[in-house]
Coordinates of C-alpha atoms in Angstrom, one line a residue:
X1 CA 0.0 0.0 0.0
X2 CA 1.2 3.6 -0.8
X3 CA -0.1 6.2 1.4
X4 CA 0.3 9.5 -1.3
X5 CA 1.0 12.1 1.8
X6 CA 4.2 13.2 2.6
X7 CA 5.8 14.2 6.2
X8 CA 5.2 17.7 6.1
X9 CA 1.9 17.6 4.7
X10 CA 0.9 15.2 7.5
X11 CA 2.3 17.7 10.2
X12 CA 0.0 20.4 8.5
X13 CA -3.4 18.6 8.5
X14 CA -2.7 17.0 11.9
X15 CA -4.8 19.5 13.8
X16 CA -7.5 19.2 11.7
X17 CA -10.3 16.1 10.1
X18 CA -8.6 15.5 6.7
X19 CA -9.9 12.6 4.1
X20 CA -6.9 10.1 3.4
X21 CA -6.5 8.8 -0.5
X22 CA -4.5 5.5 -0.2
X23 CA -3.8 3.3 -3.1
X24 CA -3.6 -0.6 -3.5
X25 CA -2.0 -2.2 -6.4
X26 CA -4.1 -5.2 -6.7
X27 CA -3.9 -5.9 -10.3
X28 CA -2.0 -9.6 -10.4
X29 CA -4.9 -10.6 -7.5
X30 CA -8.0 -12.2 -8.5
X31 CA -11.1 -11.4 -8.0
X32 CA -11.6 -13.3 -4.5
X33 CA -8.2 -12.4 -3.1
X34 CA -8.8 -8.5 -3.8
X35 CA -12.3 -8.8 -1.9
X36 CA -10.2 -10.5 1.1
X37 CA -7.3 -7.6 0.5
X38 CA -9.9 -4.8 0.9
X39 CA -11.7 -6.2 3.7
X40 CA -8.7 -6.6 5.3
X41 CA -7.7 -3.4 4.5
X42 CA -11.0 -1.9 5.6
X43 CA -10.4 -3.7 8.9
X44 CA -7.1 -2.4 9.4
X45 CA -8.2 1.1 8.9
X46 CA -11.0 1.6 10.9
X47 CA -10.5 -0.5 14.1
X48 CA -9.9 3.3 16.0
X49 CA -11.7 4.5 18.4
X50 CA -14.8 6.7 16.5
X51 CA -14.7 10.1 18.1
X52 CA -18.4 11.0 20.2
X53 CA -19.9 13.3 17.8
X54 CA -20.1 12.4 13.9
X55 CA -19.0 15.3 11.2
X56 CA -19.4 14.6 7.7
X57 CA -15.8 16.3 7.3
X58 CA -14.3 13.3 9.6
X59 CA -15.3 11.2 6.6
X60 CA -12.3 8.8 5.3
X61 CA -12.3 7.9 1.4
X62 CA -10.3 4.9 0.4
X63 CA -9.3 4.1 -3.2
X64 CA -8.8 0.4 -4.2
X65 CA -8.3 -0.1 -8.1
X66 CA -9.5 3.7 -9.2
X67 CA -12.6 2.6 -7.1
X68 CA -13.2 5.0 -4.4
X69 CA -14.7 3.8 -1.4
X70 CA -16.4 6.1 0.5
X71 CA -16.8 5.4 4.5
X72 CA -20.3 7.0 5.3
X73 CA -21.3 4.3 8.7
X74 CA -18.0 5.0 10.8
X75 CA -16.6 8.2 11.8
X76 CA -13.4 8.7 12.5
X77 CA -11.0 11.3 14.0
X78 CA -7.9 11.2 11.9
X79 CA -6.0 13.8 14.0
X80 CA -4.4 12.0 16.6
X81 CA -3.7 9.1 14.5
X82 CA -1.2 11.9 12.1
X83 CA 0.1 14.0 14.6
X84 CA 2.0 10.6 16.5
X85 CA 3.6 7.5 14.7
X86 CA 2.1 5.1 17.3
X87 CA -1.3 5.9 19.0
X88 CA -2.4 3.8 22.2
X89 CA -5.6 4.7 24.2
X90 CA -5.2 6.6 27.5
X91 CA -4.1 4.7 30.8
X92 CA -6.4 4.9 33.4
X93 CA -5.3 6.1 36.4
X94 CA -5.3 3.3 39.4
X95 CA -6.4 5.7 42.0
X96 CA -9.5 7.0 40.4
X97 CA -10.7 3.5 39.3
X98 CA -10.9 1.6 42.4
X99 CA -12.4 2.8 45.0
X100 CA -14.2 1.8 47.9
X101 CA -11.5 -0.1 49.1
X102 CA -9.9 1.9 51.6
X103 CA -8.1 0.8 54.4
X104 CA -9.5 0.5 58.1
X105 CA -7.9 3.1 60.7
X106 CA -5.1 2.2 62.3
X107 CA -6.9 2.4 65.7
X108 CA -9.5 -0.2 64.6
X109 CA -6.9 -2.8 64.8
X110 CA -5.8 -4.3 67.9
X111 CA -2.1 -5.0 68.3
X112 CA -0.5 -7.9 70.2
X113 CA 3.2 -9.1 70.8
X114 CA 3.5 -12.3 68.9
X115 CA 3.4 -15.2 71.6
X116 CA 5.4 -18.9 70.4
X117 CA 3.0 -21.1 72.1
X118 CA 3.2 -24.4 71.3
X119 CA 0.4 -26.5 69.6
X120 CA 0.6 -30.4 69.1
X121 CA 1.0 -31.3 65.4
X122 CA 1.8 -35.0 65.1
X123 CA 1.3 -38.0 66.9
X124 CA 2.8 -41.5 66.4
X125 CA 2.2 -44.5 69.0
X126 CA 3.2 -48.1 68.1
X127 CA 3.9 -51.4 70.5
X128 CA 4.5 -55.2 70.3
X129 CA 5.6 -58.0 71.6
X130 CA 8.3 -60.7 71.3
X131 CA 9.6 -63.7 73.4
X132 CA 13.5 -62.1 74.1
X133 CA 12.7 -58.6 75.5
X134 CA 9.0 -59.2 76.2
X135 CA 6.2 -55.9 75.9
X136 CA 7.4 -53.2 73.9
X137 CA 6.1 -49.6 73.2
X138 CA 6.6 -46.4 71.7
X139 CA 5.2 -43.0 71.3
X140 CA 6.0 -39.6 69.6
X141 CA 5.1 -36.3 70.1
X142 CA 6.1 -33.5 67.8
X143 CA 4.7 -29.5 69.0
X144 CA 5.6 -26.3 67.3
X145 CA 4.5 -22.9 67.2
X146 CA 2.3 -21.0 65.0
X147 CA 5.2 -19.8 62.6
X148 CA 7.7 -23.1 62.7
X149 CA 10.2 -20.9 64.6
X150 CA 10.1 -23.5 67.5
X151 CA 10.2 -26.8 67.1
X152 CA 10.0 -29.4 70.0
X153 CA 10.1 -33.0 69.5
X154 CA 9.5 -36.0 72.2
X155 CA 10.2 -39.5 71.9
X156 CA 9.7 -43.1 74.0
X157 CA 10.3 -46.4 73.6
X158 CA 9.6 -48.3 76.3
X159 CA 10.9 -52.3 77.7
X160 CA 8.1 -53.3 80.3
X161 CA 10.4 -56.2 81.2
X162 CA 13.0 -53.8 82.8
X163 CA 12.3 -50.4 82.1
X164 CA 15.9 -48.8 83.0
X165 CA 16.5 -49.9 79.0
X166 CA 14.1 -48.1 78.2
X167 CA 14.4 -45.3 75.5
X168 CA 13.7 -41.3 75.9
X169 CA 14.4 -38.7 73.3
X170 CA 14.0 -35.0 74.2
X171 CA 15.1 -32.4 71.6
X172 CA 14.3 -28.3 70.6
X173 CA 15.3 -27.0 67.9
X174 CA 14.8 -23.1 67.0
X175 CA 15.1 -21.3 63.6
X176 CA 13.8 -17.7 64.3
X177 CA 17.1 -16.4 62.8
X178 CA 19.5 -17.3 60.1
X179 CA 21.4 -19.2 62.8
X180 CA 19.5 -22.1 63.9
X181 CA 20.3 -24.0 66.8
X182 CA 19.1 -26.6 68.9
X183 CA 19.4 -28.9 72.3
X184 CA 19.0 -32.6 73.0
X185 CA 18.7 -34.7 75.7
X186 CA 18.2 -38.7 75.2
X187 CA 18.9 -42.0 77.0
X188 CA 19.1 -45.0 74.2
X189 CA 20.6 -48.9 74.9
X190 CA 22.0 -51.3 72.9
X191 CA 22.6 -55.0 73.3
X192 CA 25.5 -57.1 72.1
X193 CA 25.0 -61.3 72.2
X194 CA 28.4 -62.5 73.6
X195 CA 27.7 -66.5 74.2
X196 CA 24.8 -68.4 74.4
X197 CA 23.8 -72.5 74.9
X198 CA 20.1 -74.4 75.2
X199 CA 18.8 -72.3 78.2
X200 CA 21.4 -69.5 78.9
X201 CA 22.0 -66.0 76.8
X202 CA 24.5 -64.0 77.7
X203 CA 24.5 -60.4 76.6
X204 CA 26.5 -56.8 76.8
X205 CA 24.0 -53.9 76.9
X206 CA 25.3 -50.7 76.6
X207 CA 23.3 -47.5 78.3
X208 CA 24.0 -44.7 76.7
X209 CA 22.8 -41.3 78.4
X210 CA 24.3 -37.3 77.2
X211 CA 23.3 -34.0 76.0
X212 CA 24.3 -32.6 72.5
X213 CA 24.1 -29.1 71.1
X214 CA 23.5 -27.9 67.4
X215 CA 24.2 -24.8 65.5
X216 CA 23.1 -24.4 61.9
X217 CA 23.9 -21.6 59.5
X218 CA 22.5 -21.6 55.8
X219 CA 24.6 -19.8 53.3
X220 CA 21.9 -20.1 50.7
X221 CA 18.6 -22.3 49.9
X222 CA 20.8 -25.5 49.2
X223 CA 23.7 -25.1 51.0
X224 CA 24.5 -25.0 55.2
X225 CA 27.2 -25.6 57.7
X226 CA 26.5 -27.7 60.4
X227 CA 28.2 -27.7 64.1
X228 CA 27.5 -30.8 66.4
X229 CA 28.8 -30.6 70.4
X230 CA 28.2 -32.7 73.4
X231 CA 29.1 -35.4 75.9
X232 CA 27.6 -39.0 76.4
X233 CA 28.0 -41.9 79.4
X234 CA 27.7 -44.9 78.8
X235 CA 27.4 -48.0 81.5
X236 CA 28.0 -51.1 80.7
X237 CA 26.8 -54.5 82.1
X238 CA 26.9 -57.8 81.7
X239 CA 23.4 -59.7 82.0
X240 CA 22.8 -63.9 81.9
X241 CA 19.5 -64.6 80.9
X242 CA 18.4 -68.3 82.1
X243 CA 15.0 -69.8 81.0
X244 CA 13.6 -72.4 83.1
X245 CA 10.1 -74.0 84.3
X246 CA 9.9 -71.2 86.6
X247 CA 9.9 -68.6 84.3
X248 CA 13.0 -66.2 83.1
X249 CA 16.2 -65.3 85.8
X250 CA 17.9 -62.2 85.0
X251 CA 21.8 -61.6 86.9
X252 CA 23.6 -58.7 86.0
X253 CA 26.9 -57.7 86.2
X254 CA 28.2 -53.9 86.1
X255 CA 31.1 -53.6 83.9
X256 CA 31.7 -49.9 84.1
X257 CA 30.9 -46.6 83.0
X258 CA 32.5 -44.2 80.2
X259 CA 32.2 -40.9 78.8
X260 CA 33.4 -39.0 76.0
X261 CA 32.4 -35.5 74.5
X262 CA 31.9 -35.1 70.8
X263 CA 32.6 -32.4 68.1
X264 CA 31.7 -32.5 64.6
X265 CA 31.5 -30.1 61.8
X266 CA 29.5 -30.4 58.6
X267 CA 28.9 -28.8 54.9
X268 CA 25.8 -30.1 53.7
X269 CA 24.1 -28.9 50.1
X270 CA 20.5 -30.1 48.9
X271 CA 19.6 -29.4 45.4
X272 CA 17.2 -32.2 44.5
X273 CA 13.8 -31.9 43.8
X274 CA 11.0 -35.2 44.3
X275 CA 8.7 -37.1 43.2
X276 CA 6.5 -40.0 43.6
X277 CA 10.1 -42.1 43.2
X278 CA 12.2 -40.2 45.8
X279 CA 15.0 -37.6 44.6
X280 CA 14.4 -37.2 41.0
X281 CA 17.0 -34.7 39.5
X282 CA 19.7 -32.9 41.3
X283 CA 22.3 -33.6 43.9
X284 CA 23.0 -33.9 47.5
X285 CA 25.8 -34.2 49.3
X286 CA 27.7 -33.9 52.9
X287 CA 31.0 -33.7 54.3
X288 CA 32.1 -34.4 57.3
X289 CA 34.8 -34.3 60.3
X290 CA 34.3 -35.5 64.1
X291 CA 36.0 -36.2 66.6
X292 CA 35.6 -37.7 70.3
X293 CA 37.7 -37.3 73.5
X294 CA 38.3 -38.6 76.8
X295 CA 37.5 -42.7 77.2
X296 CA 37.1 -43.1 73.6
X297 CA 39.2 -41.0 71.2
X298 CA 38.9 -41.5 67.5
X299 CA 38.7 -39.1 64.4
X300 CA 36.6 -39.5 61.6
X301 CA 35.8 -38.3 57.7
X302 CA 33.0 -39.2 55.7
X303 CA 31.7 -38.3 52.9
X304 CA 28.5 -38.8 51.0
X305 CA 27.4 -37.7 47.6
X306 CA 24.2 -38.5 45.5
X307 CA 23.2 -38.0 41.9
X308 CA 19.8 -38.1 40.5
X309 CA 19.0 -37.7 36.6
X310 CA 15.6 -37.9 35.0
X311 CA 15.3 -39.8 32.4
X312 CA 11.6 -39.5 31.0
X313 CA 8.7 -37.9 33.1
X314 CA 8.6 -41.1 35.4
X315 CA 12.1 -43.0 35.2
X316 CA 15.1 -41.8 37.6
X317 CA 18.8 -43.0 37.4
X318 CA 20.2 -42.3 41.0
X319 CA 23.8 -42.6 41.8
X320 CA 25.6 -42.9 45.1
X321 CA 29.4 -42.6 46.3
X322 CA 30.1 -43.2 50.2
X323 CA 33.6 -43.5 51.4
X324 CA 34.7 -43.0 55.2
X325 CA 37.3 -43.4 57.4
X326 CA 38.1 -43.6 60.9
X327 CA 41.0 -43.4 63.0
X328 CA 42.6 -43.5 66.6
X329 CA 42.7 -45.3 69.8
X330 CA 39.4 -46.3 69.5
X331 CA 38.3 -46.1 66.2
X332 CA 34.7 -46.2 64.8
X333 CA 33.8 -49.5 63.0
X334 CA 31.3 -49.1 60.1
X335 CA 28.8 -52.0 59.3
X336 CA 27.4 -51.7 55.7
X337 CA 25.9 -54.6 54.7
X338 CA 21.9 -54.7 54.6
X339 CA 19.1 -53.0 53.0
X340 CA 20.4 -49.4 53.3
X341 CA 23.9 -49.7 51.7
X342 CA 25.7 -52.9 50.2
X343 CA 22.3 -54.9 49.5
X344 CA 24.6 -58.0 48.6
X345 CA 25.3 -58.5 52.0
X346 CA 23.5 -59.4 55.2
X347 CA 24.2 -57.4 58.8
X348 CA 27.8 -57.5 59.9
X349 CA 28.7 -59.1 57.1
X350 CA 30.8 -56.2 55.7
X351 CA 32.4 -54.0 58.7
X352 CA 35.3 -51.8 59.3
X353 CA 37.0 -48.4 60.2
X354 CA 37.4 -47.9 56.9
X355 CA 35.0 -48.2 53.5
X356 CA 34.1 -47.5 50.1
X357 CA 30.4 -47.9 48.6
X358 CA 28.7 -47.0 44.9
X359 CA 25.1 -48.0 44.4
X360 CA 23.6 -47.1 41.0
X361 CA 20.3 -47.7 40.6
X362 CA 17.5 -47.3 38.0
X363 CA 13.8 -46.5 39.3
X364 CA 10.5 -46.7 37.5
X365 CA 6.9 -47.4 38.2
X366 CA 5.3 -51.0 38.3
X367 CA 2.1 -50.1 36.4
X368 CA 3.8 -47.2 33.6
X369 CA 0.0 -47.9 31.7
X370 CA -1.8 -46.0 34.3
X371 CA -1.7 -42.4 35.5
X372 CA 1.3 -40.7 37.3
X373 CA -1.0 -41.1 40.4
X374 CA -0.7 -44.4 40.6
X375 CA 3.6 -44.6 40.8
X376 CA 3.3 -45.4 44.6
X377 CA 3.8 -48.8 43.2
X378 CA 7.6 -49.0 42.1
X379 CA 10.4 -51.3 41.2
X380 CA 14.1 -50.6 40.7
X381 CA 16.9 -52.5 39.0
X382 CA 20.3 -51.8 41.1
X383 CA 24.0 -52.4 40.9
X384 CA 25.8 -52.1 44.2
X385 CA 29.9 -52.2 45.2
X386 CA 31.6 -51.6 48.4
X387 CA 34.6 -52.7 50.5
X388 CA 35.7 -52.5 54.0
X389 CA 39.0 -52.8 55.9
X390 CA 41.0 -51.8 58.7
X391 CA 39.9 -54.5 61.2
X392 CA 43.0 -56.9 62.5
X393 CA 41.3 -59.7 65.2
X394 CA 40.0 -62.9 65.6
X395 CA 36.6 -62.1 64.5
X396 CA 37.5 -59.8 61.1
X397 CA 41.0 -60.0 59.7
X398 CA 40.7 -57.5 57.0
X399 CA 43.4 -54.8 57.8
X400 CA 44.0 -54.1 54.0
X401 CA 42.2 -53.6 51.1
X402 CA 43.0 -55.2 47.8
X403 CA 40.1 -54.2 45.2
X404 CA 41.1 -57.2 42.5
X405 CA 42.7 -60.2 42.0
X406 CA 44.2 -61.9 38.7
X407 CA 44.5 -65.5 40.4
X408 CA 42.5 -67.7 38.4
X409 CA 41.8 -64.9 36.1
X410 CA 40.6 -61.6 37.0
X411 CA 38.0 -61.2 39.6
X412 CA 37.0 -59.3 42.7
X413 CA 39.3 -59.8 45.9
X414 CA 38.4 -57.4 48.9
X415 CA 35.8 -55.3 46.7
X416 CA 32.4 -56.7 46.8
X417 CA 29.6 -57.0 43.7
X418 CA 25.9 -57.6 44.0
X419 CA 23.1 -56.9 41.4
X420 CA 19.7 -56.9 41.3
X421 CA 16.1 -56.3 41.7
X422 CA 13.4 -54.7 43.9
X423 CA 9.5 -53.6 44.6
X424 CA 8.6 -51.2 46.4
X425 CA 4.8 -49.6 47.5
X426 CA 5.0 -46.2 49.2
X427 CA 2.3 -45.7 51.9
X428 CA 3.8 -42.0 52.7
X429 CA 5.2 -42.3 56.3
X430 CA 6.6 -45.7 55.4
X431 CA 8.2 -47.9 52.3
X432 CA 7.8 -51.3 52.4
X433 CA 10.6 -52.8 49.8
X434 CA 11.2 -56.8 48.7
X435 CA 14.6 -57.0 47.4
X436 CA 16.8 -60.1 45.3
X437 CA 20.1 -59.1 45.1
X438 CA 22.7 -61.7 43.3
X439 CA 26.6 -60.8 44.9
X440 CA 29.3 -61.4 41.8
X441 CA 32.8 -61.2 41.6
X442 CA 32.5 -60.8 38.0
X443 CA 32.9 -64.7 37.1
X444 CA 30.3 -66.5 38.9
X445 CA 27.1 -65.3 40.9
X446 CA 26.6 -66.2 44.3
X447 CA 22.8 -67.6 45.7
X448 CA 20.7 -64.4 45.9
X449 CA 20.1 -62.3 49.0
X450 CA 15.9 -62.3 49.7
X451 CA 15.0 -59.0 51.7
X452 CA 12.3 -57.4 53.0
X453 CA 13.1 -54.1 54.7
X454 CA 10.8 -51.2 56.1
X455 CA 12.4 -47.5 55.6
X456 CA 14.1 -45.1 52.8
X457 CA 16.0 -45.2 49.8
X458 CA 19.3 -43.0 49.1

């Protein structure tokens, strides 16, 4: 289109209703694409807003093919469209346009000091029974305030049979300010099965009663540092168990009792994001150093970093890399065989104060033919390695490691294999997992390992 007006002529007739001549060359169209042209054309003109009062001097003529086309039905104020290149309807302004919304007086508001009372938000009670430590039970209690700022969190478990094994848990945590900190007191017990014949168990329970402190800082949403103190007895007996017709005789023995105060320091970063199959793309990761004094003296590193990917809207690939060490006087064995680490392994099957672990494992749902909704319902396939060593007695004798081997062809030596399969049904609070897991030392597979397990995956 060629609009036959030039610059200065616009300026002149911009204060005033002036008719506009344009011309279309629309000779090589035919017939039905010039209609279409000049009702586009038409369209493109006069969608302006008319002006209130209609002139016949605010009449626009266009010309399409020597036709002219006079406009006689709209009216249409040319002026402001010629005195600016790009014309846009007046803003309104805010203040005039809504109104009746005016705040209430400030004296028609009462004002109170914000009060941290705490309110009960969860509770979990559980209890059973079995033959070796008789009535069991257990409750949780977890209270906060309004905001989160305060969090306080109480735990029991409780041995009817002889309640000074019992188990307590007291801990308050506070995050009103960027640094977050927190105080615990507990009393926990753990028992070790030394010898045993037809109607005599002999055992080494371990009382363990202290305080610890925690400080927190965040350096950004995925990042923190982490700074652990705090001091723990523990008393030792020694209890015979003898079962006969009259029932269940308990003797115990005092041993002694120890203490040592801990420090630990901590980088933790969190950049994962979840979904109905745990972690689901991201990382997460912590570093660690800790030490104990007095009785028991050790120092200790760990590290533990994790790798999700996403491989379609409802697969995951998740990879893990442990490794930790331990040393001193009294240095800290690790156990990682069972559900939660090296699944080719049963309990204190693998153990030491030092070790290495990699599980790789691909997730996806059991039922991919139904909604998303449904992926509570999972299975995983899973490739797991890991070795321990630095244990020299009569029990473990593994005080090197020694990943391979080349006698009678290459194969695994200290490192240990496993591969294999697993279902899973999330119920929310809880994951209930059935595992096979084959353990290889890359030239023949061993019987698999049949597990069912109650907790988390990595």
């Amino acid at each position: 289109a060629e609009i036959p007006v030039s610059p200065e002529k616009v300026s002149e007739n911009a204060g005033k209703n002036a008719a506009i001549a344009i011309s279309v060359t629309t000779e090589a169209l035919p017939d039905t694409a010039k209609k279409a042209q000049k009702t586009a054309l038409e369209k493109r003109i006069f969608n302006t807003f008319p002006t209130e009062e209609e002139t016949p001097d605010s009449a626009v003529t266009v010309q399409i093919d020597n036709q002219s086309i006079a406009v006689k039905d709209s009216v249409i104020n040319t002026a402001p469209m010629l005195a600016t290149a790009g014309w846009l309807p007046e803003i309104p302004d805010i203040n005039t346009i809504y109104t009746g919304y005016e705040l209430s007086p400030d004296d028609s508001v009462e004002t109170r000091d914000y009060s941290s009372n705490f309110k009960l938000d969860a509770v979990q009670v559980g209890g059973g029974y079995n033959t070796f430590f008789g009535v069991q039970g257990g409750a949780a209690f977890l209270f906060s305030d309004m905001l989160g700022n305060h969090t306080l969190y109480l735990s029991s478990e409780l041995q009817f049979s002889d309640p000074r094994y019992s188990d307590f848990g007291l801990t308050y945590f506070n995050q009103a300010n960027r640094w977050s900190w927190g105080v615990q007191a507990f009393q926990s017990s753990l028992s070790y099965l030394t010898a045993a014949n037809f109607n005599q168990v002999g055992l080494i329970r371990d009382t363990y009663r202290g305080f610890n402190g925690l400080v927190a800082y965040p350096f950004s949403k995925f990042a923190r540092l982490e700074l652990t103190g705090g001091i723990t007895w523990i008393n030792e007996d020694f209890v015979v168990e003898t079962y006969n017709f009259s029932g269940l005789d308990r003797e115990t023995t005092d041993i002694g009792t120890f203490n040592y105060g801990l420090f630990s320091a901590a980088m933790v970063f969190d950049h994962s994001t979840y979904g109905p199959l745990g972690p689901s793309k991201g990382y997460r990761s912590r570093f660690s150093v800790e030490t104990t004094t007095n009785d028991i003296q050790s120092t200790t590193l760990l590290a533990d970093y994790r790798k999700y990917f996403r491989t379609s809207n409802r697969t995951v690939l998740a990879w893990r890399f442990m490794g930790a060490g331990s040393v001193g006087k009294d240095d800290r064995f690790f156990d990682i065989g069972g559900p939660y680490y090296y699944r080719g392994a049963d309990y204190n099957e693998l153990i030491g104060s030092n070790f290495l672990l990699s599980n790789l494992e691909f997730r996806f749902p059991m039922l991919p033919f139904l909604p998303p909704t449904m992926d509570f319902l999972s299975g995983a396939a899973f490739a797991d390695a890991a070795g321990t060593w630095g244990i020299n007695s009569r029990f473990y004798d593994n005080p090197t490691f020694q990943p391979f081997s080349n006698e009678n062809g290459f194969r695994l030596n200290d490192l240990n294999a496993a591969v294999g399969l697993a279902a899973r049904l999330n119920i929310g609070y809880f994951l209930l997992q059935y595992e096979l897991a084959w353990p290889t030392d890359l030239q023949n597979f061993g019987s698999p390992v049949k597990r069912f397990s109650i907790g988390t995956f990595f």
